[in-house]
Backbone as a printed PyTorch tensor [residue, N CA C, xyz], in Angstrom:
tensor([[[ 58.4980,  -2.7090,   1.0130],
         [ 57.1470,  -3.0010,   0.6270],
         [ 56.7150,  -1.7060,  -0.2720]],

        [[ 56.3190,  -2.0430,  -1.4870],
         [ 55.9550,  -1.1720,  -2.3600],
         [ 54.4480,  -0.9670,  -2.3170]],

        [[ 54.0710,   0.3010,  -2.5190],
         [ 52.7180,   0.7550,  -2.3680],
         [ 51.9340,   0.0900,  -3.5460]],

        [[ 52.4580,  -0.2250,  -4.6030],
         [ 51.6850,  -0.7870,  -5.8140],
         [ 51.7380,  -2.1450,  -5.8810]],

        [[ 52.2020,  -2.8850,  -4.8100],
         [ 52.4710,  -4.2710,  -5.1100],
         [ 51.0770,  -5.1050,  -5.4850]],

        [[ 50.0740,  -4.7170,  -5.0800],
         [ 48.8520,  -5.4050,  -5.3220],
         [ 48.5130,  -5.2850,  -6.9620]],

        [[ 49.2500,  -4.5500,  -7.6290],
         [ 49.0480,  -4.5570,  -9.0510],
         [ 50.0650,  -5.3800,  -9.9710]],

        [[ 50.9930,  -5.9940,  -9.1520],
         [ 52.0070,  -6.8080,  -9.6710],
         [ 51.4500,  -7.9350, -10.6020]],

        [[ 50.4880,  -8.6990, -10.0540],
         [ 50.0510,  -9.9250, -10.7820],
         [ 48.6590,  -9.7890, -11.1980]],

        [[ 48.0710,  -8.4980, -11.6460],
         [ 46.9390,  -8.3860, -12.2330],
         [ 46.7770,  -8.7710, -13.5960]],

        [[ 45.5930,  -9.0610, -14.0190],
         [ 45.3350,  -9.3110, -15.5110],
         [ 45.2300,  -7.9390, -16.0930]],

        [[ 45.5560,  -7.9280, -17.5340],
         [ 45.3820,  -6.6830, -18.3570],
         [ 43.7450,  -6.2830, -18.2960]],

        [[ 42.9250,  -7.2620, -18.1430],
         [ 41.4460,  -7.0620, -18.1800],
         [ 41.0310,  -6.1510, -17.1860]],

        [[ 41.6910,  -6.1080, -15.8730],
         [ 41.5100,  -4.9400, -14.9940],
         [ 41.7660,  -3.5740, -15.5820]],

        [[ 42.6590,  -3.3590, -16.4640],
         [ 42.7950,  -2.0500, -16.9490],
         [ 41.7620,  -1.8810, -18.1290]],

        [[ 41.3200,  -2.9150, -18.7280],
         [ 40.1470,  -2.8180, -19.6770],
         [ 38.9910,  -2.3580, -18.9260]],

        [[ 38.6180,  -2.9620, -17.7970],
         [ 37.5040,  -2.5150, -16.9950],
         [ 37.7910,  -1.2330, -16.4750]],

        [[ 38.7420,  -0.8790, -16.0230],
         [ 38.8340,   0.6350, -15.6050],
         [ 38.8450,   1.5430, -16.7850]],

        [[ 38.9690,   1.2060, -17.9650],
         [ 38.8140,   1.9220, -19.3180],
         [ 37.1350,   2.1390, -19.3600]],

        [[ 36.7440,   1.1090, -19.2180],
         [ 35.3160,   1.0140, -19.4790],
         [ 34.3990,   1.7470, -18.4680]],

        [[ 34.8130,   1.6500, -17.2630],
         [ 34.2320,   2.2650, -16.2310],
         [ 34.4960,   3.8360, -16.3600]],

        [[ 35.6040,   4.3980, -16.6050],
         [ 35.9740,   5.6820, -16.9150],
         [ 35.0530,   6.1740, -18.2500]],

        [[ 34.9960,   5.3600, -19.2250],
         [ 34.1320,   5.5640, -20.4780],
         [ 32.7330,   5.8540, -20.0180]],

        [[ 32.2070,   4.7900, -19.1630],
         [ 30.8580,   5.0910, -18.9540],
         [ 30.5740,   6.2530, -17.9220]],

        [[ 31.3730,   6.6620, -17.0470],
         [ 31.3490,   7.8950, -16.2780],
         [ 31.3990,   9.1960, -17.3380]],

        [[ 32.1550,   9.1050, -18.2970],
         [ 32.2490,  10.1150, -19.2330],
         [ 30.9260,  10.1920, -19.9570]],

        [[ 30.2780,   9.1170, -20.4540],
         [ 29.0720,   9.1930, -21.0110],
         [ 27.9550,   9.7660, -20.1160]],

        [[ 28.0860,   9.4480, -19.0010],
         [ 27.0310,  10.0040, -18.0210],
         [ 27.1830,  11.3550, -17.5770]],

        [[ 28.4660,  11.8740, -17.7260],
         [ 28.6010,  13.2570, -17.2870],
         [ 28.8390,  14.2500, -18.3620]],

        [[ 29.1260,  13.8070, -19.6920],
         [ 29.3740,  14.5960, -20.7950],
         [ 30.4720,  15.6590, -20.4600]],

        [[ 31.5010,  15.1950, -19.7050],
         [ 32.5130,  16.2740, -19.4330],
         [ 33.6720,  16.4250, -20.4290]],

        [[ 33.7220,  15.4160, -21.2720],
         [ 34.8560,  15.2380, -22.3090],
         [ 36.2170,  15.5050, -21.7490]],

        [[ 36.4180,  15.0190, -20.4600],
         [ 37.5360,  14.9640, -19.8730],
         [ 38.1440,  13.4370, -19.5380]],

        [[ 37.1670,  12.6180, -19.1040],
         [ 37.4370,  11.3020, -18.6950],
         [ 37.7940,  10.2790, -19.7930]],

        [[ 37.4950,  10.6800, -21.1190],
         [ 37.8320,   9.8860, -22.1430],
         [ 39.2310,   9.6550, -22.3590]],

        [[ 40.0040,  10.5550, -21.9410],
         [ 41.4850,  10.6270, -22.1670],
         [ 42.1110,   9.4670, -21.2050]],

        [[ 41.9190,   9.6630, -20.0170],
         [ 42.3190,   8.6630, -18.9720],
         [ 41.7480,   7.2480, -19.3080]],

        [[ 40.5910,   7.1480, -19.8670],
         [ 40.0490,   5.9650, -20.3370],
         [ 40.8920,   5.2950, -21.4300]],

        [[ 41.2760,   6.2090, -22.2790],
         [ 42.1170,   5.7030, -23.4450],
         [ 43.4410,   5.3390, -22.8030]],

        [[ 44.0750,   6.1300, -21.8950],
         [ 45.3440,   5.6620, -21.2550],
         [ 45.2390,   4.2750, -20.6760]],

        [[ 44.0560,   4.0100, -19.9800],
         [ 43.9630,   2.7820, -19.1490],
         [ 43.9740,   1.5260, -20.2140]],

        [[ 43.3160,   1.8350, -21.5440],
         [ 43.3070,   0.6990, -22.3790],
         [ 44.6560,   0.5730, -23.2230]],

        [[ 45.3960,   1.5970, -23.2850],
         [ 46.7430,   1.6740, -23.6210],
         [ 47.6060,   0.8040, -22.7010]],

        [[ 47.4750,   1.0310, -21.2470],
         [ 48.1780,   0.2770, -20.3440],
         [ 47.8870,  -1.2000, -20.5030]],

        [[ 46.6700,  -1.5280, -20.8000],
         [ 46.1550,  -2.8770, -20.9890],
         [ 46.8660,  -3.5810, -22.1350]],

        [[ 47.0070,  -2.7210, -23.2060],
         [ 47.7230,  -3.2520, -24.2680],
         [ 49.2530,  -3.4110, -23.9790]],

        [[ 49.7600,  -2.4880, -23.3090],
         [ 51.1200,  -2.7050, -22.8380],
         [ 51.3240,  -3.9010, -22.0210]],

        [[ 50.3660,  -4.1670, -21.0790],
         [ 50.4930,  -5.4130, -20.2660],
         [ 50.4400,  -6.6500, -20.9980]],

        [[ 49.6290,  -6.8230, -22.1960],
         [ 49.5660,  -7.8980, -22.9700],
         [ 50.9010,  -8.2340, -23.6740]],

        [[ 51.4860,  -7.0010, -24.1460],
         [ 52.8690,  -7.0940, -24.7050],
         [ 53.9030,  -7.3770, -23.7510]],

        [[ 53.8850,  -6.9750, -22.5150],
         [ 54.9160,  -7.2180, -21.4390],
         [ 54.2190,  -7.7180, -20.1730]],

        [[ 53.8420,  -8.9230, -20.1320],
         [ 53.0540,  -9.3390, -18.8630],
         [ 53.6870,  -9.2020, -17.6210]],

        [[ 54.9580,  -9.1550, -17.6280],
         [ 55.6620,  -8.9540, -16.1740],
         [ 55.6540,  -7.6380, -15.7250]],

        [[ 54.9480,  -6.6430, -16.2090],
         [ 55.0450,  -5.2990, -15.7560],
         [ 54.7170,  -4.9340, -14.3290]],

        [[ 55.6650,  -4.2740, -13.6000],
         [ 55.2110,  -3.9880, -12.0630],
         [ 54.1410,  -2.9940, -11.9060]],

        [[ 53.6890,  -2.9770, -10.7480],
         [ 52.6570,  -2.1980, -10.4770],
         [ 52.9580,  -0.6990, -10.5370]],

        [[ 54.1000,  -0.3620, -10.0750],
         [ 54.7240,   1.0900, -10.2510],
         [ 54.8920,   1.4040, -11.6870]],

        [[ 55.3300,   0.4690, -12.7880],
         [ 55.3960,   0.8150, -13.8770],
         [ 53.9250,   1.1120, -14.5890]],

        [[ 53.0760,   0.2030, -14.2400],
         [ 51.6060,   0.4610, -14.6820],
         [ 51.2740,   1.7400, -14.4520]],

        [[ 51.4090,   2.2550, -13.0810],
         [ 51.0080,   3.3840, -12.5880],
         [ 51.6430,   4.6150, -13.3280]],

        [[ 52.8650,   4.4210, -13.6020],
         [ 53.8230,   5.4550, -14.3310],
         [ 53.2800,   5.6810, -15.7860]],

        [[ 52.9140,   4.4910, -16.3710],
         [ 52.5640,   4.6510, -17.8180],
         [ 51.0750,   5.1980, -17.8030]],

        [[ 50.1960,   4.8750, -16.9160],
         [ 48.8230,   5.4380, -16.9610],
         [ 48.8800,   6.8850, -16.6040]],

        [[ 49.8070,   7.2950, -15.8290],
         [ 49.8890,   8.7510, -15.4060],
         [ 50.3520,   9.5980, -16.5410]],

        [[ 51.4310,   9.1630, -17.2500],
         [ 52.0560,   9.7700, -18.3000],
         [ 51.0940,   9.7820, -19.3930]],

        [[ 50.5710,   8.6800, -19.8310],
         [ 49.5970,   8.7000, -20.8740],
         [ 48.4520,   9.4860, -20.7810]],

        [[ 47.8500,   9.5890, -19.5400],
         [ 46.7240,  10.3290, -19.2830],
         [ 47.0710,  11.9050, -19.5110]],

        [[ 48.2010,  12.2850, -19.0240],
         [ 48.5010,  13.4930, -19.1880],
         [ 48.7430,  13.9860, -20.6360]],

        [[ 49.4720,  13.2260, -21.2850],
         [ 49.8100,  13.3630, -22.7880],
         [ 48.4910,  13.3080, -23.6300]],

        [[ 47.4830,  12.3920, -23.3770],
         [ 46.2840,  12.3050, -24.1390],
         [ 45.5010,  13.4480, -23.7920]],

        [[ 45.4840,  13.8520, -22.5160],
         [ 44.5510,  14.9600, -22.2070],
         [ 44.8730,  16.2430, -22.8350]],

        [[ 46.1800,  16.4920, -22.7100],
         [ 46.7030,  17.7280, -23.3110],
         [ 46.5800,  17.6290, -24.9190]],

        [[ 46.8050,  16.6470, -25.5720],
         [ 46.5230,  16.2910, -27.0260],
         [ 45.1380,  16.5700, -27.3700]],

        [[ 44.3680,  15.9220, -26.6480],
         [ 42.8360,  15.9790, -26.8660],
         [ 42.3380,  17.5010, -26.5330]],

        [[ 42.7990,  17.9490, -25.7400],
         [ 42.4190,  19.4260, -25.4770],
         [ 42.6750,  20.3850, -26.5890]],

        [[ 44.0020,  20.1870, -26.8550],
         [ 44.3650,  20.8380, -28.1570],
         [ 43.6020,  20.5510, -29.4650]],

        [[ 43.2690,  19.2950, -29.6790],
         [ 42.5930,  18.8920, -30.7140],
         [ 41.1570,  19.3510, -30.8060]],

        [[ 40.4770,  19.5670, -29.6340],
         [ 39.2260,  20.0490, -29.5000],
         [ 39.2740,  21.5070, -29.8450]],

        [[ 40.1750,  22.1040, -29.1760],
         [ 40.2590,  23.6220, -29.3620],
         [ 40.5390,  23.9740, -30.8340]],

        [[ 41.3420,  23.1570, -31.4460],
         [ 41.6190,  23.4860, -33.0720],
         [ 40.5140,  23.0980, -33.9300]],

        [[ 39.6450,  22.2080, -33.4420],
         [ 38.5480,  21.7060, -34.3870],
         [ 37.2510,  22.0220, -33.9030]],

        [[ 36.9260,  23.0880, -33.4560],
         [ 35.7120,  23.5600, -32.9810],
         [ 34.5730,  23.3500, -34.2230]],

        [[ 33.4630,  22.7230, -33.9540],
         [ 32.4400,  22.8480, -34.8480],
         [ 31.8910,  24.1550, -35.2330]],

        [[ 31.5510,  24.4710, -36.3760],
         [ 31.0850,  25.7110, -36.8250],
         [ 29.4860,  25.3650, -36.8210]],

        [[ 28.6880,  26.5760, -36.6450],
         [ 27.2340,  26.5090, -36.4920],
         [ 26.6060,  27.5930, -37.2460]],

        [[ 25.4720,  27.3930, -37.7560],
         [ 24.6760,  28.5380, -38.5000],
         [ 24.1240,  29.4900, -37.6170]],

        [[ 24.1100,  29.1710, -36.1710],
         [ 23.8470,  30.1020, -35.0890],
         [ 24.7510,  30.0440, -34.0340]],

        [[ 25.8530,  30.7930, -34.1880],
         [ 26.8910,  30.7320, -33.3130],
         [ 26.6270,  31.1130, -31.7530]],

        [[ 25.5860,  31.8480, -31.4430],
         [ 25.3340,  32.4300, -30.1310],
         [ 24.4860,  31.2770, -29.5440]],

        [[ 23.9550,  30.2870, -30.1430],
         [ 23.0790,  29.2410, -29.4770],
         [ 23.8650,  28.5280, -28.2400]],

        [[ 23.3390,  28.4710, -27.1280],
         [ 23.8410,  27.6900, -25.9240],
         [ 24.7640,  28.7730, -25.1700]],

        [[ 24.8050,  30.0590, -25.5490],
         [ 25.5040,  30.9240, -24.7880],
         [ 24.8900,  31.6580, -23.7520]]])
C-alpha cells in the first residue's frame, strides 16, 4: 500500500485548486513565500495534463522538487532586484 494512492486518479484541477488556495493565503499574509509552492502546484497540474497517468508519489516528488527550486530561485531574484527608494530608512 502506497501512502500516496489517493492521488493516483485525481484530476489536475485539484492541483489548480491547491495553487489557488496557496496563492490566496499568500495574498492574505504578504509573506512572499507561498507564491513559489503555488507556482509549483500549478506546474504539477500542467504536468498532469501532459501525462494523465502520473502516480501520486510522482506528483508529490515533482511538487517538492519544484517548490524547492522555485523558492530558491525566487529568493535569489528578490535579493538581486531590491527596489530603490528615495527614503531608504523608511519602514526600518
